[in-house]
Coordinates of C-alpha atoms and ligand atoms in Angstrom, one line a residue:
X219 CA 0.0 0.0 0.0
X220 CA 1.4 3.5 -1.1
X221 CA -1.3 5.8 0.2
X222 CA -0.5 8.4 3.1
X223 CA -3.2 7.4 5.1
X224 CA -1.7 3.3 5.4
X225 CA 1.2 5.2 6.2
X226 CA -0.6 7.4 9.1
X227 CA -2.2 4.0 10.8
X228 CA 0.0 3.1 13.7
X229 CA 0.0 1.1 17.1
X230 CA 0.5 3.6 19.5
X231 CA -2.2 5.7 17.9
X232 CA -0.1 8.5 17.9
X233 CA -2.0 11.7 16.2
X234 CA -1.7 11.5 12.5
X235 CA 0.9 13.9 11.0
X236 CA 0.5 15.7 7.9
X237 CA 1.6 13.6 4.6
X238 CA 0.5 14.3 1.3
X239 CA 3.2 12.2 -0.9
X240 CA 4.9 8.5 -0.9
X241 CA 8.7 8.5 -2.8
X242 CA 9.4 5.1 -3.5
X243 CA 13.0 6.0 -4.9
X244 CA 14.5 2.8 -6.6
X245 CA 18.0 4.1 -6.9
X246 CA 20.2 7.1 -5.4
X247 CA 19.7 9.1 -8.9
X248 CA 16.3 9.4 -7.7
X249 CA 16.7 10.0 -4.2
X250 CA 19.2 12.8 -5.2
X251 CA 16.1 14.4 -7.1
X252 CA 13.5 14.5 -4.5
X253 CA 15.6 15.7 -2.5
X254 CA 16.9 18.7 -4.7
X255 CA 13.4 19.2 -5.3
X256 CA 12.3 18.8 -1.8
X257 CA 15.1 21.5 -0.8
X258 CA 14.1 23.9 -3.4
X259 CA 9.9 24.0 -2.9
X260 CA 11.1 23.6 1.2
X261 CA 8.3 20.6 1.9
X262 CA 10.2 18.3 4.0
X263 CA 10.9 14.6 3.7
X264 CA 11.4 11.6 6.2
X265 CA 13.0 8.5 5.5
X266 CA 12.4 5.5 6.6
X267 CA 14.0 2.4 6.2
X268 CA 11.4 -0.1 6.1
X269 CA 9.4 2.0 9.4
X270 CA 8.6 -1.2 11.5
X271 CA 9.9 1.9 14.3
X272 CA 7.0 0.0 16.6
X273 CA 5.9 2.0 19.5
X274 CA 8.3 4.8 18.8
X275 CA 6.3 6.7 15.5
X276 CA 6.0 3.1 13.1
X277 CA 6.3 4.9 9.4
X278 CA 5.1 8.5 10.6
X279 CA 7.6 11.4 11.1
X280 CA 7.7 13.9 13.8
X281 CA 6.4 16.2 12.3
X282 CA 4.8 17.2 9.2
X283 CA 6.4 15.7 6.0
X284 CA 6.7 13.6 2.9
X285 CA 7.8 9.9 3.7
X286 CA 10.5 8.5 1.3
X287 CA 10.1 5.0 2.1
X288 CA 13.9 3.2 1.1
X289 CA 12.4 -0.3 0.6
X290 CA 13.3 -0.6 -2.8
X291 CA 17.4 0.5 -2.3
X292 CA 17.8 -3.4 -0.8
X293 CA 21.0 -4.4 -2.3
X294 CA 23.5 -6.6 -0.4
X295 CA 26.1 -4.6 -1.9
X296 CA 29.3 -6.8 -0.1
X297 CA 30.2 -9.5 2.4
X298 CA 33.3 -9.8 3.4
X299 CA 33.9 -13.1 4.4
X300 CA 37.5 -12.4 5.8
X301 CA 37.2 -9.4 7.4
X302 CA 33.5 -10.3 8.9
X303 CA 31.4 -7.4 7.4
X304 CA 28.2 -6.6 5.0
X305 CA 27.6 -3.7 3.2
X306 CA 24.0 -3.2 2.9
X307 CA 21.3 -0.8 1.7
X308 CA 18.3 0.7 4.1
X309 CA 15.8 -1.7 2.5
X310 CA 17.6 -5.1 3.6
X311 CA 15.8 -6.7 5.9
X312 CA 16.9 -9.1 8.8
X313 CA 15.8 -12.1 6.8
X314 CA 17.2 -11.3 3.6
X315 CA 20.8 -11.0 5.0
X316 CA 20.2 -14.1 6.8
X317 CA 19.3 -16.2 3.8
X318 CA 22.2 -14.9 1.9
X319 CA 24.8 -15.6 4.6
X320 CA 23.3 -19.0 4.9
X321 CA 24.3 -19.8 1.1
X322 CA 27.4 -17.6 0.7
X323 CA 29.2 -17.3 4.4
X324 CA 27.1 -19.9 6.7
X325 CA 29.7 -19.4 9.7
X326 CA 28.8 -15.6 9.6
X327 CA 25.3 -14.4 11.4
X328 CA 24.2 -11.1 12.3
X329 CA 23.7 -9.8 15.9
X330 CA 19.8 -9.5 14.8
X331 CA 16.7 -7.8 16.8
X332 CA 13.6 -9.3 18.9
X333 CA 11.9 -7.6 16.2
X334 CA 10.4 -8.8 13.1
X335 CA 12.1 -10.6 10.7
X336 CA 11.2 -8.3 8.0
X337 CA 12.8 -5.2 9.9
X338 CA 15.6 -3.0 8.2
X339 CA 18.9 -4.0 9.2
X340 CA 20.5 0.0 8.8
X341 CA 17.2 1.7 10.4
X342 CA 17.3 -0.2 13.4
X343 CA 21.7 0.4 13.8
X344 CA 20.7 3.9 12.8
X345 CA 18.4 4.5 15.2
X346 CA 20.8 3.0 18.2
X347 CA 18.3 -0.4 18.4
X348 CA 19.6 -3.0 20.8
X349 CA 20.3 -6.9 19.5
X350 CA 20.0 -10.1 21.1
X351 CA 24.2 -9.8 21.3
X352 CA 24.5 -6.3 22.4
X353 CA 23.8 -2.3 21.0
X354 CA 23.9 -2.4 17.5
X355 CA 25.8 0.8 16.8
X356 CA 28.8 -1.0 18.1
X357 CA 28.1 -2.8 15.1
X358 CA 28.4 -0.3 12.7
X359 CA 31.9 0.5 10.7
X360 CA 30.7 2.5 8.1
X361 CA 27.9 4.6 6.5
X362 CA 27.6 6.5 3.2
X363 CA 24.9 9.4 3.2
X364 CA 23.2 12.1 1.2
X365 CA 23.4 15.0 1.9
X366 CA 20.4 17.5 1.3
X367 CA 22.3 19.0 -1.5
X368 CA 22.5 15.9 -2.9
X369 CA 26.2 15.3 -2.2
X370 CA 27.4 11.6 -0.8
X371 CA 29.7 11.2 2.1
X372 CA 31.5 8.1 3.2
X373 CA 32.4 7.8 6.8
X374 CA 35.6 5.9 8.2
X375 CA 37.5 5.3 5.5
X376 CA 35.0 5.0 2.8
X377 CA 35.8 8.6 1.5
X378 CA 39.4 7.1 0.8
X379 CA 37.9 3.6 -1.3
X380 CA 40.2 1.6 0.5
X381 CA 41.6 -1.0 -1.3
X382 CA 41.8 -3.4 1.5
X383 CA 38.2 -3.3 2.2
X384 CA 36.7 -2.1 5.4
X385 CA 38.9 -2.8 7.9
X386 CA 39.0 0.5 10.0
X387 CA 36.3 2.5 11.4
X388 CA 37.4 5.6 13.0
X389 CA 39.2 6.9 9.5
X390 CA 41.2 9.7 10.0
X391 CA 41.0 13.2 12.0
X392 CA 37.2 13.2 14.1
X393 CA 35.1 10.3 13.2
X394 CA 31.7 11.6 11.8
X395 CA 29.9 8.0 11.2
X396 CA 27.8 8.8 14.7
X397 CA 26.8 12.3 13.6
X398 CA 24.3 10.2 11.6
X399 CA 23.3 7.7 13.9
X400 CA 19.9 8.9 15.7
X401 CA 20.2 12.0 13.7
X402 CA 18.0 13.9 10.6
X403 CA 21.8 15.5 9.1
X404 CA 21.3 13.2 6.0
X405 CA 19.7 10.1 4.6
X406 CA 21.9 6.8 5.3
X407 CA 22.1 5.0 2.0
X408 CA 24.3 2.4 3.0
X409 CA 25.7 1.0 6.3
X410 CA 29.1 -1.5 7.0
X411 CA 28.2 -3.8 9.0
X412 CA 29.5 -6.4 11.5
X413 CA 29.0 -9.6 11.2
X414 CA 30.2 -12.3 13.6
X415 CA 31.9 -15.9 13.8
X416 CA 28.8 -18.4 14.6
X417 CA 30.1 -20.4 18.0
X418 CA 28.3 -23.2 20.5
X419 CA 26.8 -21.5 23.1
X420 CA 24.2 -22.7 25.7
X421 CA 20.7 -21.1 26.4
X422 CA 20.4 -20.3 30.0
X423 CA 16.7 -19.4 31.4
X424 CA 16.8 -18.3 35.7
X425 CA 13.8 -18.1 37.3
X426 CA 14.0 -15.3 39.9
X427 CA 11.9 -14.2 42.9
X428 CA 10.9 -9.9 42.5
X429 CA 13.3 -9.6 45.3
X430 CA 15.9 -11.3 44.2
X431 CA 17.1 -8.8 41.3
X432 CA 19.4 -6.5 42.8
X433 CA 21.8 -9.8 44.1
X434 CA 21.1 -11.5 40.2
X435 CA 22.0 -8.0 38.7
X436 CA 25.1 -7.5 40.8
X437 CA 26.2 -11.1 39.7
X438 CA 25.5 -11.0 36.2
X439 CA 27.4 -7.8 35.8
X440 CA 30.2 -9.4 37.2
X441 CA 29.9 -12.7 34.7
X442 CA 29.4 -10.3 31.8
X443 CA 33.0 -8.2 32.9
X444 CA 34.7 -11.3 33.4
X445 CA 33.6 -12.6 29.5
X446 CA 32.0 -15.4 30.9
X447 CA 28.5 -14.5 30.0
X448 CA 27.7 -12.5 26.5
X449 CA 26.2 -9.1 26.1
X450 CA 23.0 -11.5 25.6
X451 CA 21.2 -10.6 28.6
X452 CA 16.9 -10.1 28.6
X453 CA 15.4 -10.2 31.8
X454 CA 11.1 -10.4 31.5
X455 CA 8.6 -9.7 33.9
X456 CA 5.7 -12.2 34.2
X457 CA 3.0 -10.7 32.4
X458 CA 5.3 -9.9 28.8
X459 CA 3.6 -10.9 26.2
X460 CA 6.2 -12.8 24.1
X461 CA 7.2 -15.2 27.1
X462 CA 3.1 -16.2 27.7
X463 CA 3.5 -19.6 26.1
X464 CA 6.0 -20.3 29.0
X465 CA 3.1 -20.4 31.2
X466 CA 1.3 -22.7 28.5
X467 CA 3.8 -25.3 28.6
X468 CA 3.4 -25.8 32.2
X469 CA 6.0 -23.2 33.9
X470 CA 4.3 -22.3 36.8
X471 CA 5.9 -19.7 38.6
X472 CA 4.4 -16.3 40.2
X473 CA 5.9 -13.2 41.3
X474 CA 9.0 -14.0 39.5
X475 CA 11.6 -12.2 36.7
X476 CA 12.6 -14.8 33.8
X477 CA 16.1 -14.1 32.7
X478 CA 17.4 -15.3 29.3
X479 CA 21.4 -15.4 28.4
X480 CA 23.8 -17.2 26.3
X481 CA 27.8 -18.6 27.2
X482 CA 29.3 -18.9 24.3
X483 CA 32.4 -20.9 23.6
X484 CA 34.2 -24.0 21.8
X485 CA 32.9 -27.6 22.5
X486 CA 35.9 -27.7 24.6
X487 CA 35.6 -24.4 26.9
X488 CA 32.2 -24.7 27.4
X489 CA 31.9 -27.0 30.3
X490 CA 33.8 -25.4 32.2
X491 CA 32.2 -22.3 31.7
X492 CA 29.0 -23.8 32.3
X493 CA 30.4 -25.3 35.7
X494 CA 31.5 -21.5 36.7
X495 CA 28.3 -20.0 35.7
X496 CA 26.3 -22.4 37.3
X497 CA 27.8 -22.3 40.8
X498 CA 27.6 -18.5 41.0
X499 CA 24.0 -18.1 40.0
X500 CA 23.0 -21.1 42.5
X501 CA 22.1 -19.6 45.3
X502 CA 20.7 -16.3 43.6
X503 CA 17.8 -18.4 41.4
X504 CA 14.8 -20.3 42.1
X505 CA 15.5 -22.4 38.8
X506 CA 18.0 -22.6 36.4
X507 CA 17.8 -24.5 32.7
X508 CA 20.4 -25.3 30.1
X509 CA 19.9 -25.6 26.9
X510 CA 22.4 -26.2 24.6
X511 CA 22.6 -25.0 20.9
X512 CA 23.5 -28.5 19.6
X513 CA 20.5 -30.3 21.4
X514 CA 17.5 -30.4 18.6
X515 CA 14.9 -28.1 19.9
X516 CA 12.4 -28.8 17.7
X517 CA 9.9 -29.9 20.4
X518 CA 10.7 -26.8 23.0
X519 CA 8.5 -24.3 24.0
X520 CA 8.7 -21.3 21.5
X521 CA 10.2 -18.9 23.8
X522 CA 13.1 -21.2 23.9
X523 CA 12.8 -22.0 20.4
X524 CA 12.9 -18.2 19.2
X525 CA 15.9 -17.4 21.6
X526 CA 17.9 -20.4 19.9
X527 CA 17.2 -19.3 16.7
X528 CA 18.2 -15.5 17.3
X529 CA 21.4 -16.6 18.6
X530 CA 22.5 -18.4 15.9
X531 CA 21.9 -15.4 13.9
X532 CA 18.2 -16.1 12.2
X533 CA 15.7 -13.4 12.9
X534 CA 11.8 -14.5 13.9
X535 CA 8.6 -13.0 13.7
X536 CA 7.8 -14.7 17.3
X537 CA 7.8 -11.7 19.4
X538 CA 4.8 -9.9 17.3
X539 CA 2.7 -13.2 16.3
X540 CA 2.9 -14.0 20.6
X541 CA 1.9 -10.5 21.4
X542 CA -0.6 -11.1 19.1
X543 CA -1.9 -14.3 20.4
X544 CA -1.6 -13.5 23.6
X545 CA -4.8 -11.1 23.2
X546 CA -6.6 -13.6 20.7
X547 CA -5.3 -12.8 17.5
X548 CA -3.8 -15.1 15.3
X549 CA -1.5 -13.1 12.3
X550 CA -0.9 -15.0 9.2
X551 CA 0.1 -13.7 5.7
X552 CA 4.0 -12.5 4.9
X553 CA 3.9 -8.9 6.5
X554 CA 3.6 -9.6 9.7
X555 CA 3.0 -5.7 10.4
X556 CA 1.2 -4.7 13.9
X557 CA 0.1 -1.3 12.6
X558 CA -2.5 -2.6 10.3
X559 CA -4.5 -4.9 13.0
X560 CA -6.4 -2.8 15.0
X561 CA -8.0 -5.8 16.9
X562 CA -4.1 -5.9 18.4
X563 CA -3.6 -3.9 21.6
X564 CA -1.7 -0.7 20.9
X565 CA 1.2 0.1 23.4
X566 CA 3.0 2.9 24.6
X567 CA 6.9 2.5 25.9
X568 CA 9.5 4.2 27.7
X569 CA 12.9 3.3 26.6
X570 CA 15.3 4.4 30.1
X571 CA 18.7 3.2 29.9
X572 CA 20.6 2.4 33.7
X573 CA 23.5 1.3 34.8
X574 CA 24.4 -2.6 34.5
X575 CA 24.5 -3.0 38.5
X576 CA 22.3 -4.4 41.1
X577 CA 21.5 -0.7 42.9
X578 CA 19.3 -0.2 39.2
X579 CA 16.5 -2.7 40.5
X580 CA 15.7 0.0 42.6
X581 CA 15.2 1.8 39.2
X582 CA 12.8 -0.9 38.2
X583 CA 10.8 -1.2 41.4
X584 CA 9.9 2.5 40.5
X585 CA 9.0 1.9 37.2
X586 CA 6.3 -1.1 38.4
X587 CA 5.1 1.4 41.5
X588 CA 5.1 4.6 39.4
X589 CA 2.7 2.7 36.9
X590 CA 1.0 0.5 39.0
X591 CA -0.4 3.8 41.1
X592 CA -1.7 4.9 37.7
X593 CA -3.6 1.7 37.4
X594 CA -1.5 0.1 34.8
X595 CA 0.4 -3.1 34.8
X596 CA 3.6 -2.5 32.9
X597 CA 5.5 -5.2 31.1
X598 CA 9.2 -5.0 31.4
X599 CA 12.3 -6.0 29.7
X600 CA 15.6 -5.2 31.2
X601 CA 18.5 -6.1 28.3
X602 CA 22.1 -5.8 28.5
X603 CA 23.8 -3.1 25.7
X604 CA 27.4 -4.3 26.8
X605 CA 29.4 -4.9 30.1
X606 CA 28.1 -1.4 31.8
X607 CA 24.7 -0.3 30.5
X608 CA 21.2 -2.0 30.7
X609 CA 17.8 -0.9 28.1
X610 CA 14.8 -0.8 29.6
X611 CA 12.1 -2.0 27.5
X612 CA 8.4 -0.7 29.6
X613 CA 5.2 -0.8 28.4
X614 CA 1.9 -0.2 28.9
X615 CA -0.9 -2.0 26.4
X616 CA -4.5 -0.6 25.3
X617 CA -7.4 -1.4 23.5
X618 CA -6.9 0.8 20.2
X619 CA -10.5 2.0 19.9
X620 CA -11.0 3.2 23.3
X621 CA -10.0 6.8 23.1
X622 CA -9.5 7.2 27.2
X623 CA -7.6 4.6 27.2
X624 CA -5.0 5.7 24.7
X625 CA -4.6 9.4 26.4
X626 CA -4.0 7.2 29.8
X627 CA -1.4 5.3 28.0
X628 CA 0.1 8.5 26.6
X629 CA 0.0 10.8 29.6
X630 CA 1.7 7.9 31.3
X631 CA 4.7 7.5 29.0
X632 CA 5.0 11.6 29.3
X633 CA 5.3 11.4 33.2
X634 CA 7.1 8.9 33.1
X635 CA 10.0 10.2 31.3
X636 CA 9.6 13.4 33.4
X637 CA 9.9 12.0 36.8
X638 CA 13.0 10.0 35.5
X639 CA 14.7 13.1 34.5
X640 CA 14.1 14.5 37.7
X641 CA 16.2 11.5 38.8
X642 CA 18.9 12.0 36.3
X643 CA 17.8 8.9 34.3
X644 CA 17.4 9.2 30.7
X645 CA 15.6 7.1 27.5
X646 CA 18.0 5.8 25.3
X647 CA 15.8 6.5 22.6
X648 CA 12.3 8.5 22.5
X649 CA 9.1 8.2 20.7
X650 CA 8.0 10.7 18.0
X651 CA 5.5 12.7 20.2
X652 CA 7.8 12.9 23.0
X653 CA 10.8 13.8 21.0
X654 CA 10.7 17.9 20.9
X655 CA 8.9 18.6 24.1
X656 CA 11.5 16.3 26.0
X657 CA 14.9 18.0 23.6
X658 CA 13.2 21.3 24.5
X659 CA 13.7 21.2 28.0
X660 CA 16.9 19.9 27.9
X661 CA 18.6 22.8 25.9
X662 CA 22.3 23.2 27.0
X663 CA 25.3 24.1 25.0
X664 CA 25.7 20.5 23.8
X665 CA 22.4 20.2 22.1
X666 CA 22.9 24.0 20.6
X667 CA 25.9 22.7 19.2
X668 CA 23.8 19.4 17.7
X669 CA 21.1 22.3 16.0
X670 CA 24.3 24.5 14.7
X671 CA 25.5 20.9 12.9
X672 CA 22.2 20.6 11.4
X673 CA 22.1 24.0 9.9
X674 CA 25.4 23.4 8.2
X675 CA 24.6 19.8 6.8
X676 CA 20.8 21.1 5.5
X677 CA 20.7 24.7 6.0
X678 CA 17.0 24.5 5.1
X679 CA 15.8 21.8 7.4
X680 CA 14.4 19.5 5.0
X681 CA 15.5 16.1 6.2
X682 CA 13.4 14.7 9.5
X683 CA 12.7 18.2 10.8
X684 CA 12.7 17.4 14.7
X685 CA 14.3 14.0 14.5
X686 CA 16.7 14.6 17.8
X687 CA 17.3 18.6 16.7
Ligands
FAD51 C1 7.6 -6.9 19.7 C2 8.6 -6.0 19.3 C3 10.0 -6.3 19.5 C4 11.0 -5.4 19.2 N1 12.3 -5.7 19.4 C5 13.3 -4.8 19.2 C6 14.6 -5.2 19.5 O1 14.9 -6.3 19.9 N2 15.6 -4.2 19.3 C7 15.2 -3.0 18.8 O2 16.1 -2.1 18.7 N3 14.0 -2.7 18.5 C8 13.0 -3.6 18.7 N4 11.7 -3.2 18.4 C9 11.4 -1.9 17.8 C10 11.4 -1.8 16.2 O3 10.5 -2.7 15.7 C11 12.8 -2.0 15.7 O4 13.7 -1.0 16.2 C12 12.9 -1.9 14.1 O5 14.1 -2.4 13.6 C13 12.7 -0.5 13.6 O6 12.2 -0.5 12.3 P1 13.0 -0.4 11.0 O7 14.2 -1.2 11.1 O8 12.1 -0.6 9.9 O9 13.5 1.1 11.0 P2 12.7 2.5 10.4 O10 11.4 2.4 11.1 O11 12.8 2.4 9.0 O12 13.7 3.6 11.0 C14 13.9 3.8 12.3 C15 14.2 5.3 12.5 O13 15.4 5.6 11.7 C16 15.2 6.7 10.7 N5 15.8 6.2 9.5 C17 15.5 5.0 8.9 N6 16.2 4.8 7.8 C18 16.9 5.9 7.6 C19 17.9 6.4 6.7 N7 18.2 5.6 5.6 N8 18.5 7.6 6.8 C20 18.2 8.4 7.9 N9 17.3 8.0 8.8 C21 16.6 6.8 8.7 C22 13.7 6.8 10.6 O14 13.3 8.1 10.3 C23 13.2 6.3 11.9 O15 13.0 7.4 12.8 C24 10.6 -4.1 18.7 C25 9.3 -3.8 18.5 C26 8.3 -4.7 18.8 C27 6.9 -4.3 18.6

């Protein structure tokens, strides 16, 4: 569907924005020409990559503007089998990288997303997503962007064509490739990416009591420092949708966080990694379970299924089709795309991000309390960036033709993000209604200095005008 309004329907029900036109550019030729034209008549343009941006804006901008949906630029331009990259184009999705690496470099996988299979690879490291192996913009070695004149720029080395390949991401003099990550300076038309050696790991799932987070925390922090455990961590609360078919297979637990990780290692290193792991999470859980990526888990539940899968590298549409099911609605077809079932709860989320120690459970018990005093039970995933930092994923869900409902959900996710800048903590990344109001308040030097950048790379503010400055 190319009409503005498919392109207006979206999950969190945000307010529609203002889009009159669809650019489906097939090549950069044509890119550079809507947005020459775009500059000169001063109607602005979003990108979007393939806009699964779920909960955050889905394929609307922030404000006011044409959409130039990138679907059609979804070349695999490289892989580099040696040096463990792919060069890729905004439209590839998760899926489509994966079935290529599977023919032409099956020992390579991608560090992909609980997201949808059929999710952009570039917008999600563009927009500082988080995968099941850790923060996707440490993934990223390279990007080539347009410019609003029309002009491209490689970052890293790319300006230099290096002969070698890419090799070397910091280039030489002051690195720019993160002026574009979570930015509106240019469109991204292509991204280097990492990709990684596939290894045995094993599938750990604790079962925690509430209480017990702060010690569980404090110990996987130190597992994670000490290499033992992988930037893999996902810790669930109960009532998350995409770990109800636990509950289904007979896991009958209350009260309780469910914590998903991987050790990853040779045949030969991972017992005795196991044997570590395993004595210093002993006293701290209620249950622990193994499973190893070699065993066939054909016959587990899906949650453990999904999890398998992701960590070898292939992306699943699991998390959407059990939200789905959990509220009685079964998706089928091959765009699994939660904006266009209304029938599916819409959500709202808050994205804080918190230090990777146990004091942050403190952080968490205020996130339950805070919403619970609102009269909304918030599902919560806590997921490990790297070694220091921890994503919090919390949500609130509403029916999506009850128009209380959705201003409850929305007021929430404002005062939310209030209160926890009044306590110095701050979202990692924001949604598009939240965006100015929140950059607004927090003008300092530092984010004069972001508004002075975008004034020299498009001068007339045509690209994402409000996207982070
Ligand atoms: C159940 C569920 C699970 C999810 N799991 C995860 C998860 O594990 N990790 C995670 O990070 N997110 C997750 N998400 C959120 C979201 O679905 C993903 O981040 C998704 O990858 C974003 O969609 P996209 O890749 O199509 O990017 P887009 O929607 O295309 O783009 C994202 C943003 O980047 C900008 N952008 C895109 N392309 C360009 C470009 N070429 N140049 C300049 N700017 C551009 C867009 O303007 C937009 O603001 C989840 C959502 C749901 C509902």
């Amino acid at each position: 569907m190319t009409s503005p309004t498919s392109y207006q329907q979206n999950i969190t029900e945000f307010p529609v924005r203002d889009i009159e036109k669809i650019h489906l550019p097939k090549d950069l030729e044509a890119l550079k020409t809507i947005l020459l034209q775009a500059d000169k008549s001063g109607r602005p343009v979003y990108p979007i990559s393939t806009g699964h941006n779920w909960g955050l804006g889905s394929r609307m901008p922030v404000n006011d503007a044409d959409i130039i949906d990138l679907k059609h630029l979804n070349r695999i331009i490289e892989v580099n089998r040696e040096l463990r990259y792919a060069r890729v184009e905004p439209g590839v999705t998760q899926q489509q990288l994966y079935d290529y690496l599977e023919v032409h470099a099956p020992e390579l996988m991608l560090n992909v997303t609980g997201s949808d299979s059929g999710s952009s690879i570039l917008g999600n490291i563009i927009d500082r997503g988080s995968g099941k192996s850790g923060h996707r913009a440490e993934d990223l070695r390279e990007l080539t962007v347009m410019l609003a004149d029309g002009q491209l720029i490689g970052t890293g080395f790319g300006e230099l064509q290096s002969s070698q390949g890419s090799f070397y991401k910091y280039g030489l003099g002051p690195d720019l490739t993160h002026l574009f990550t979570q930015s509106n300076y240019a469109i991204v038309t292509e991204a280097v990416v990492n990709l990684r050696v596939k290894q045995p790991f094993n599938l750990y799932l604790a079962v925690l009591d509430k209480s017990g987070l702060k010690g569980f925390l404090n110990k996987m922090a130190e597992l994670v420092a000490q290499e033992l455990v992988g930037y893999s961590l996902e810790i669930d609360s109960q009532n998350d949708p995409k770990i109800y078919e636990l509950f289904e297979w007979g896991m009958d637990f209350n009260d309780k966080w469910f914590a998903w990780f991987v050790v990853t290692g040779h045949e030969e290193v991972l017992p005795a990694k196991h044997s570590v792991v395993t004595k210093a999470l002993s006293s701290l859980v209620a249950e622990l379970k193994t499973y190893p990526s070699s065993d066939d888990h054909s016959s587990s539940t899906p949650p453990v299924r999904v999890r398998i899968d992701r960590y070898h590298g292939q992306p699943n549409d699991h998390s959407l089709l059990a939200t789905a099911r959990k509220f009685g609605v079964e998706l089928s077809g091959m765009e699994v795309n939660l904006d266009l079932y209304p029938q599916i709860p819409g959500f709202r989320c808050v994205l804080p991000v918190i230090p990777f120690t146990g004091a942050s459970s403190d952080i968490i018990q205020y996130l339950e309390s805070f919403s619970l005093a609102r009269g909304l039970d918030p599902a919560i995933s806590i997921i490990a960036l790297n070694d220091y930092s921890l994503e919090v994923f919390v949500r609130v869900y509403f029916d999506r033709s009850d128009q209380s409902a959705i201003s409850q959900a929305g007021t929430w996710a404002r005062d939310l993000l209030s209160e926890l800048k009044q306590q110095g903590i701050y979202p990692y990344r924001l949604d598009i209604e939240n965006m100015a109001p929140y950059l607004q308040e927090l003008k300092n030097p530092y984010t004069l200095l972001q508004c002075q950048l975008k004034n020299l790379f498009d001068p007339n503010n045509i690209i994402a005008p409000g996207r982070y400055s």
